[in-house]
PDB file of C-alpha atoms in Angstrom:
ATOM      1  CA  MET A   1      20.465   0.642 -28.163  1.00 97.00           C
ATOM      2  CA  LEU A   2      17.052  -0.440 -26.836  1.00 98.00           C
ATOM      3  CA  LEU A   3      16.795  -2.960 -23.983  1.00 98.00           C
ATOM      4  CA  HIS A   4      13.563  -4.777 -23.254  1.00 98.00           C
ATOM      5  CA  GLY A   5      11.922  -5.561 -19.946  1.00 97.00           C
ATOM      6  CA  LEU A   6      11.144  -8.659 -17.933  1.00 96.00           C
ATOM      7  CA  ALA A   7       9.560 -11.657 -19.715  1.00 95.00           C
ATOM      8  CA  VAL A   8       9.385  -9.884 -23.069  1.00 97.00           C
ATOM      9  CA  SER A   9      11.635  -9.305 -26.094  1.00 97.00           C
ATOM     10  CA  HIS A  10      12.578  -6.884 -28.850  1.00 97.00           C
ATOM     11  CA  ARG A  11       9.106  -7.289 -30.378  1.00 97.00           C
ATOM     12  CA  TYR A  12       7.204  -4.904 -28.126  1.00 97.00           C
ATOM     13  CA  LEU A  13       9.921  -2.244 -28.544  1.00 97.00           C
ATOM     14  CA  MET A  14       9.513  -2.080 -32.312  1.00 97.00           C
ATOM     15  CA  PRO A  15       6.835   0.680 -32.386  1.00 97.00           C
ATOM     16  CA  THR A  16       9.456   2.966 -30.817  1.00 97.00           C
ATOM     17  CA  ALA A  17      12.486   1.487 -32.604  1.00 97.00           C
ATOM     18  CA  ARG A  18      10.955   1.973 -36.066  1.00 96.00           C
ATOM     19  CA  ARG A  19      10.505   5.676 -35.395  1.00 95.00           C
ATOM     20  CA  LEU A  20      13.994   6.389 -34.085  1.00 95.00           C
ATOM     21  CA  GLY A  21      16.769   7.669 -36.261  1.00 79.00           C
ATOM     22  CA  PRO A  22      18.450   8.795 -38.334  1.00 78.00           C
ATOM     23  CA  GLY A  23      21.242   6.419 -37.523  1.00 83.00           C
ATOM     24  CA  SER A  24      21.497   2.820 -36.467  1.00 91.00           C
ATOM     25  CA  VAL A  25      19.053   1.388 -33.943  1.00 96.00           C
ATOM     26  CA  TYR A  26      19.861  -1.887 -32.170  1.00 97.00           C
ATOM     27  CA  VAL A  27      17.174  -3.925 -30.397  1.00 98.00           C
ATOM     28  CA  PRO A  28      18.811  -7.087 -29.012  1.00 98.00           C
ATOM     29  CA  ASP A  29      17.110  -9.861 -27.066  1.00 98.00           C
ATOM     30  CA  LEU A  30      18.743 -10.385 -23.683  1.00 98.00           C
ATOM     31  CA  PRO A  31      19.951 -13.963 -22.996  1.00 98.00           C
ATOM     32  CA  GLY A  32      16.997 -16.259 -22.361  1.00 98.00           C
ATOM     33  CA  PHE A  33      14.384 -14.041 -23.989  1.00 98.00           C
ATOM     34  CA  GLY A  34      12.890 -13.683 -27.438  1.00 97.00           C
ATOM     35  CA  LEU A  35      15.106 -15.063 -30.198  1.00 96.00           C
ATOM     36  CA  SER A  36      18.225 -15.355 -28.040  1.00 97.00           C
ATOM     37  CA  GLY A  37      19.678 -18.595 -26.727  1.00 96.00           C
ATOM     38  CA  LYS A  38      18.247 -20.069 -23.544  1.00 96.00           C
ATOM     39  CA  PRO A  39      21.137 -20.595 -21.100  1.00 97.00           C
ATOM     40  CA  ALA A  40      20.480 -22.819 -18.105  1.00 96.00           C
ATOM     41  CA  VAL A  41      21.715 -20.170 -15.693  1.00 97.00           C
ATOM     42  CA  VAL A  42      19.322 -17.234 -15.445  1.00 98.00           C
ATOM     43  CA  ALA A  43      21.310 -14.009 -15.738  1.00 98.00           C
ATOM     44  CA  ASP A  44      21.040 -11.256 -13.161  1.00 98.00           C
ATOM     45  CA  VAL A  45      21.255  -7.519 -13.870  1.00 98.00           C
ATOM     46  CA  GLY A  46      25.055  -7.469 -13.845  1.00 98.00           C
ATOM     47  CA  ALA A  47      25.348 -10.428 -16.202  1.00 98.00           C
ATOM     48  CA  HIS A  48      22.898  -8.871 -18.648  1.00 98.00           C
ATOM     49  CA  ALA A  49      24.824  -5.584 -18.558  1.00 98.00           C
ATOM     50  CA  ALA A  50      28.060  -7.478 -19.255  1.00 98.00           C
ATOM     51  CA  THR A  51      26.419  -9.177 -22.244  1.00 98.00           C
ATOM     52  CA  VAL A  52      25.233  -5.855 -23.662  1.00 98.00           C
ATOM     53  CA  ALA A  53      28.707  -4.372 -23.170  1.00 98.00           C
ATOM     54  CA  ALA A  54      30.297  -7.299 -24.984  1.00 98.00           C
ATOM     55  CA  LEU A  55      27.833  -6.912 -27.850  1.00 98.00           C
ATOM     56  CA  MET A  56      28.553  -3.200 -28.152  1.00 98.00           C
ATOM     57  CA  ASP A  57      32.293  -3.839 -28.071  1.00 98.00           C
ATOM     58  CA  ALA A  58      31.975  -6.508 -30.766  1.00 97.00           C
ATOM     59  CA  LEU A  59      29.933  -4.200 -32.989  1.00 96.00           C
ATOM     60  CA  GLY A  60      32.165  -1.209 -32.360  1.00 96.00           C
ATOM     61  CA  ILE A  61      29.358   0.800 -30.762  1.00 95.00           C
ATOM     62  CA  GLY A  62      30.420   3.499 -28.333  1.00 88.00           C
ATOM     63  CA  ARG A  63      28.793   6.523 -26.714  1.00 93.00           C
ATOM     64  CA  ALA A  64      25.368   5.316 -27.752  1.00 96.00           C
ATOM     65  CA  ALA A  65      22.043   6.512 -26.467  1.00 96.00           C
ATOM     66  CA  VAL A  66      20.862   3.530 -24.412  1.00 98.00           C
ATOM     67  CA  LEU A  67      17.149   3.136 -23.692  1.00 98.00           C
ATOM     68  CA  GLY A  68      15.954   0.588 -21.179  1.00 98.00           C
ATOM     69  CA  ASN A  69      12.305  -0.115 -20.474  1.00 98.00           C
ATOM     70  CA  SER A  70      11.255  -1.535 -17.112  1.00 98.00           C
ATOM     71  CA  PHE A  71      13.794  -4.261 -16.151  1.00 98.00           C
ATOM     72  CA  GLY A  72      15.794  -3.167 -19.203  1.00 98.00           C
ATOM     73  CA  GLY A  73      16.209   0.160 -17.432  1.00 98.00           C
ATOM     74  CA  GLN A  74      17.974  -1.607 -14.580  1.00 98.00           C
ATOM     75  CA  VAL A  75      20.316  -3.230 -17.083  1.00 98.00           C
ATOM     76  CA  ALA A  76      20.900   0.104 -18.822  1.00 98.00           C
ATOM     77  CA  ALA A  77      21.663   1.830 -15.522  1.00 98.00           C
ATOM     78  CA  GLU A  78      24.130  -0.923 -14.596  1.00 98.00           C
ATOM     79  CA  LEU A  79      25.789  -0.535 -17.995  1.00 98.00           C
ATOM     80  CA  ALA A  80      26.125   3.219 -17.482  1.00 98.00           C
ATOM     81  CA  VAL A  81      27.866   2.609 -14.142  1.00 98.00           C
ATOM     82  CA  ARG A  82      30.143  -0.196 -15.352  1.00 97.00           C
ATOM     83  CA  ARG A  83      30.967   1.105 -18.817  1.00 97.00           C
ATOM     84  CA  PRO A  84      30.367   4.857 -19.053  1.00 96.00           C
ATOM     85  CA  ASP A  85      32.506   4.845 -22.202  1.00 97.00           C
ATOM     86  CA  LEU A  86      29.689   3.023 -23.999  1.00 97.00           C
ATOM     87  CA  VAL A  87      26.816   5.237 -22.876  1.00 97.00           C
ATOM     88  CA  GLY A  88      26.472   8.746 -24.244  1.00 95.00           C
ATOM     89  CA  ALA A  89      22.910   9.223 -23.015  1.00 96.00           C
ATOM     90  CA  LEU A  90      20.628   7.165 -20.803  1.00 97.00           C
ATOM     91  CA  ILE A  91      16.859   6.880 -21.219  1.00 98.00           C
ATOM     92  CA  LEU A  92      14.976   4.997 -18.499  1.00 98.00           C
ATOM     93  CA  VAL A  93      11.392   4.278 -19.527  1.00 98.00           C
ATOM     94  CA  GLY A  94       9.099   3.066 -16.758  1.00 98.00           C
ATOM     95  CA  PRO A  95      12.146   2.095 -14.696  1.00 98.00           C
ATOM     96  CA  THR A  96      11.937  -0.602 -12.046  1.00 97.00           C
ATOM     97  CA  THR A  97      12.255  -1.292  -9.153  1.00 95.00           C
ATOM     98  CA  ASP A  98      10.549   1.308  -6.974  1.00 97.00           C
ATOM     99  CA  PRO A  99      11.797   0.738  -3.395  1.00 96.00           C
ATOM    100  CA  ALA A 100       8.197   1.205  -2.247  1.00 96.00           C
ATOM    101  CA  ALA A 101       7.316  -2.107  -3.916  1.00 96.00           C
ATOM    102  CA  ALA A 102      10.679  -3.900  -4.081  1.00 95.00           C
ATOM    103  CA  THR A 103       9.373  -7.422  -3.611  1.00 97.00           C
ATOM    104  CA  ALA A 104       8.193 -10.018  -6.098  1.00 96.00           C
ATOM    105  CA  TRP A 105       4.647  -9.675  -4.797  1.00 97.00           C
ATOM    106  CA  GLY A 106       4.819  -5.878  -4.807  1.00 97.00           C
ATOM    107  CA  GLN A 107       5.856  -5.828  -8.447  1.00 97.00           C
ATOM    108  CA  THR A 108       3.313  -8.491  -9.394  1.00 96.00           C
ATOM    109  CA  ARG A 109       0.535  -6.530  -7.725  1.00 97.00           C
ATOM    110  CA  ARG A 110       1.499  -3.405  -9.657  1.00 97.00           C
ATOM    111  CA  LEU A 111       1.699  -5.403 -12.894  1.00 96.00           C
ATOM    112  CA  LEU A 112      -1.845  -6.688 -12.401  1.00 96.00           C
ATOM    113  CA  HIS A 113      -2.971  -3.111 -11.842  1.00 97.00           C
ATOM    114  CA  ASP A 114      -1.178  -2.022 -15.010  1.00 97.00           C
ATOM    115  CA  LEU A 115      -3.024  -4.590 -17.115  1.00 96.00           C
ATOM    116  CA  ILE A 116      -6.212  -2.591 -16.620  1.00 96.00           C
ATOM    117  CA  TYR A 117      -4.722   0.252 -18.674  1.00 96.00           C
ATOM    118  CA  GLU A 118      -2.833  -1.668 -21.370  1.00 97.00           C
ATOM    119  CA  ASP A 119      -4.063  -2.118 -24.942  1.00 96.00           C
ATOM    120  CA  VAL A 120      -5.374  -5.684 -25.407  1.00 95.00           C
ATOM    121  CA  ARG A 121      -3.854  -5.765 -28.898  1.00 94.00           C
ATOM    122  CA  GLN A 122      -0.488  -6.415 -27.216  1.00 96.00           C
ATOM    123  CA  ILE A 123      -1.627  -9.822 -25.957  1.00 95.00           C
ATOM    124  CA  PRO A 124      -0.419 -12.000 -28.893  1.00 96.00           C
ATOM    125  CA  ILE A 125       3.109 -10.535 -28.781  1.00 95.00           C
ATOM    126  CA  LEU A 126       3.374 -10.682 -24.992  1.00 95.00           C
ATOM    127  CA  ALA A 127       1.988 -14.220 -24.867  1.00 96.00           C
ATOM    128  CA  ARG A 128       4.598 -15.385 -27.392  1.00 96.00           C
ATOM    129  CA  ASP A 129       7.404 -13.718 -25.449  1.00 97.00           C
ATOM    130  CA  ILE A 130       6.286 -15.258 -22.151  1.00 96.00           C
ATOM    131  CA  ARG A 131       6.025 -18.705 -23.718  1.00 96.00           C
ATOM    132  CA  GLU A 132       9.529 -18.442 -25.196  1.00 96.00           C
ATOM    133  CA  ALA A 133      11.094 -17.260 -21.932  1.00 97.00           C
ATOM    134  CA  GLY A 134       9.350 -19.800 -19.703  1.00 97.00           C
ATOM    135  CA  THR A 135       7.976 -19.340 -16.209  1.00 96.00           C
ATOM    136  CA  ARG A 136      11.145 -20.433 -14.382  1.00 97.00           C
ATOM    137  CA  ARG A 137      13.277 -17.825 -16.127  1.00 98.00           C
ATOM    138  CA  ILE A 138      10.665 -15.134 -15.571  1.00 98.00           C
ATOM    139  CA  ARG A 139      10.313 -15.887 -11.857  1.00 97.00           C
ATOM    140  CA  THR A 140      14.066 -15.980 -11.316  1.00 98.00           C
ATOM    141  CA  THR A 141      14.620 -12.769 -13.272  1.00 98.00           C
ATOM    142  CA  LEU A 142      11.946 -11.085 -11.168  1.00 98.00           C
ATOM    143  CA  ARG A 143      13.859 -12.096  -8.038  1.00 97.00           C
ATOM    144  CA  HIS A 144      17.028 -10.639  -9.545  1.00 98.00           C
ATOM    145  CA  ALA A 145      15.156  -7.435 -10.409  1.00 98.00           C
ATOM    146  CA  VAL A 146      13.838  -6.765  -6.919  1.00 97.00           C
ATOM    147  CA  ALA A 147      17.250  -7.558  -5.405  1.00 97.00           C
ATOM    148  CA  ASP A 148      18.948  -4.968  -7.628  1.00 97.00           C
ATOM    149  CA  ASP A 149      19.399  -1.571  -5.952  1.00 96.00           C
ATOM    150  CA  ILE A 150      19.048   0.781  -8.906  1.00 97.00           C
ATOM    151  CA  TYR A 151      18.341   3.692  -6.540  1.00 97.00           C
ATOM    152  CA  GLY A 152      21.707   3.250  -4.862  1.00 97.00           C
ATOM    153  CA  LYS A 153      23.506   3.347  -8.227  1.00 97.00           C
ATOM    154  CA  LEU A 154      22.043   6.598  -9.473  1.00 98.00           C
ATOM    155  CA  PRO A 155      24.708   8.930  -8.009  1.00 97.00           C
ATOM    156  CA  ALA A 156      27.344   6.979  -9.972  1.00 97.00           C
ATOM    157  CA  ILE A 157      25.657   7.788 -13.290  1.00 97.00           C
ATOM    158  CA  HIS A 158      27.258  10.825 -14.922  1.00 96.00           C
ATOM    159  CA  VAL A 159      25.698  10.927 -18.381  1.00 95.00           C
ATOM    160  CA  PRO A 160      22.682  12.946 -19.552  1.00 96.00           C
ATOM    161  CA  THR A 161      19.623  11.013 -18.392  1.00 97.00           C
ATOM    162  CA  MET A 162      15.939  11.139 -19.234  1.00 98.00           C
ATOM    163  CA  LEU A 163      13.195   9.480 -17.216  1.00 98.00           C
ATOM    164  CA  LEU A 164      10.029   8.714 -19.163  1.00 98.00           C
ATOM    165  CA  ARG A 165       6.771   7.117 -18.068  1.00 98.00           C
ATOM    166  CA  GLY A 166       3.182   6.799 -19.168  1.00 98.00           C
ATOM    167  CA  SER A 167       0.797   8.860 -17.062  1.00 98.00           C
ATOM    168  CA  ARG A 168      -1.154   5.690 -16.163  1.00 98.00           C
ATOM    169  CA  ASP A 169       1.867   3.544 -15.245  1.00 98.00           C
ATOM    170  CA  PRO A 170       1.443   2.065 -11.727  1.00 98.00           C
ATOM    171  CA  ILE A 171       4.709   0.100 -11.921  1.00 98.00           C
ATOM    172  CA  ALA A 172       6.812   3.264 -12.229  1.00 98.00           C
ATOM    173  CA  PRO A 173       4.677   5.903 -10.496  1.00 98.00           C
ATOM    174  CA  HIS A 174       5.413   9.618 -10.523  1.00 97.00           C
ATOM    175  CA  SER A 175       6.573   9.468  -6.893  1.00 97.00           C
ATOM    176  CA  TRP A 176       9.306   6.968  -7.812  1.00 98.00           C
ATOM    177  CA  LEU A 177      10.620   9.067 -10.695  1.00 98.00           C
ATOM    178  CA  ALA A 178      10.580  12.118  -8.432  1.00 97.00           C
ATOM    179  CA  ARG A 179      12.849  10.275  -5.981  1.00 97.00           C
ATOM    180  CA  MET A 180      15.182   9.310  -8.812  1.00 98.00           C
ATOM    181  CA  THR A 181      15.595  12.898 -10.008  1.00 97.00           C
ATOM    182  CA  VAL A 182      17.185  13.895  -6.692  1.00 96.00           C
ATOM    183  CA  ARG A 183      20.086  11.520  -7.333  1.00 96.00           C
ATOM    184  CA  LEU A 184      20.672  12.207 -11.021  1.00 96.00           C
ATOM    185  CA  GLU A 185      22.622  15.071 -12.587  1.00 88.00           C
ATOM    186  CA  GLY A 186      20.841  17.262 -15.121  1.00 87.00           C
ATOM    187  CA  VAL A 187      17.965  14.838 -15.513  1.00 96.00           C
ATOM    188  CA  SER A 188      14.943  15.394 -17.777  1.00 96.00           C
ATOM    189  CA  VAL A 189      11.523  13.940 -16.990  1.00 97.00           C
ATOM    190  CA  VAL A 190       8.829  13.255 -19.602  1.00 98.00           C
ATOM    191  CA  THR A 191       5.302  11.939 -19.082  1.00 98.00           C
ATOM    192  CA  VAL A 192       3.327  10.551 -22.017  1.00 98.00           C
ATOM    193  CA  ASP A 193      -0.327  11.235 -21.377  1.00 98.00           C
ATOM    194  CA  GLY A 194      -2.712   8.283 -21.432  1.00 97.00           C
ATOM    195  CA  ALA A 195      -0.062   5.560 -21.729  1.00 98.00           C
ATOM    196  CA  ALA A 196       0.638   2.846 -19.173  1.00 98.00           C
ATOM    197  CA  HIS A 197       3.800   0.823 -18.487  1.00 98.00           C
ATOM    198  CA  ASN A 198       4.296  -0.364 -22.072  1.00 97.00           C
ATOM    199  CA  VAL A 199       4.507   3.181 -23.410  1.00 98.00           C
ATOM    200  CA  VAL A 200       7.184   2.005 -25.883  1.00 98.00           C
ATOM    201  CA  THR A 201       4.499  -0.126 -27.537  1.00 97.00           C
ATOM    202  CA  THR A 202       1.307   1.869 -27.239  1.00 97.00           C
ATOM    203  CA  ALA A 203       2.845   5.320 -27.730  1.00 98.00           C
ATOM    204  CA  GLY A 204       5.865   4.556 -29.892  1.00 97.00           C
ATOM    205  CA  ALA A 205       5.660   7.779 -31.890  1.00 97.00           C
ATOM    206  CA  GLU A 206       5.507   9.961 -28.774  1.00 98.00           C
ATOM    207  CA  THR A 207       8.271   7.996 -27.049  1.00 98.00           C
ATOM    208  CA  ALA A 208      10.577   8.167 -30.056  1.00 98.00           C
ATOM    209  CA  ALA A 209       9.953  11.890 -30.490  1.00 97.00           C
ATOM    210  CA  ALA A 210      10.831  12.534 -26.842  1.00 97.00           C
ATOM    211  CA  VAL A 211      13.996  10.446 -27.129  1.00 97.00           C
ATOM    212  CA  ARG A 212      15.126  12.200 -30.329  1.00 95.00           C
ATOM    213  CA  SER A 213      14.526  15.622 -28.813  1.00 95.00           C
ATOM    214  CA  PHE A 214      16.428  14.707 -25.665  1.00 96.00           C
ATOM    215  CA  VAL A 215      19.426  13.234 -27.455  1.00 94.00           C
ATOM    216  CA  ARG A 216      19.707  16.203 -29.807  1.00 90.00           C
ATOM    217  CA  SER A 217      19.408  18.857 -27.133  1.00 86.00           C
ATOM    218  CA  ARG A 218      21.142  17.292 -24.159  1.00 71.00           C
ATOM    219  CA  ALA A 219      23.561  14.765 -25.622  1.00 50.00           C
ATOM    220  CA  PRO A 220      24.480  15.799 -29.180  1.00 47.00           C
ATOM    221  CA  ALA A 221      27.581  13.580 -29.173  1.00 46.00           C
ATOM    222  CA  ALA A 222      25.626  10.377 -28.376  1.00 42.00           C
TER     223      ALA A 222
END
């Protein structure tokens, strides 16, 4: 189960999703983003986690490896706390929100820095996703993201967890992942050299290989 980040959709996750397997790979659009419906109320982290749980229940998916990128990592972490029966392994890729920049401006500043390192070929996909989500939904979701205390939830997560980031990712810096490891049991940390925040797009093969290796070695039942 792959969960996308803020303002985007399943589309930018596909370079990683296509390389995962064997087995089923699900890449849903969270409410308000991509091809999903556009509810008037903008969901917060808890509401998104509840939606993912309901989807997994409806599809009969349990003990899945759940990957969340960026804001999707916050949703995935919330899901692991609320419904540990659904999560066999947790993969947080470029997880937000680093307490050192837990404001809308702090995250925006880091995003602008990240753009320097991203591949410009992503622009058409990202522009389409942003247009479909709309600025109001994006701004409100950003406020929900910075208000969510993912760091405080980490001790309540008791499934095998991997933290993955691109070496050039300023949104999820090494110092932030190092802080996270202190609060997680048996955590693995992977850095993909040369990639930035959207490592799931620009280094899909490397990301998928790391995820497969982790799930097979640390969470064979997932």
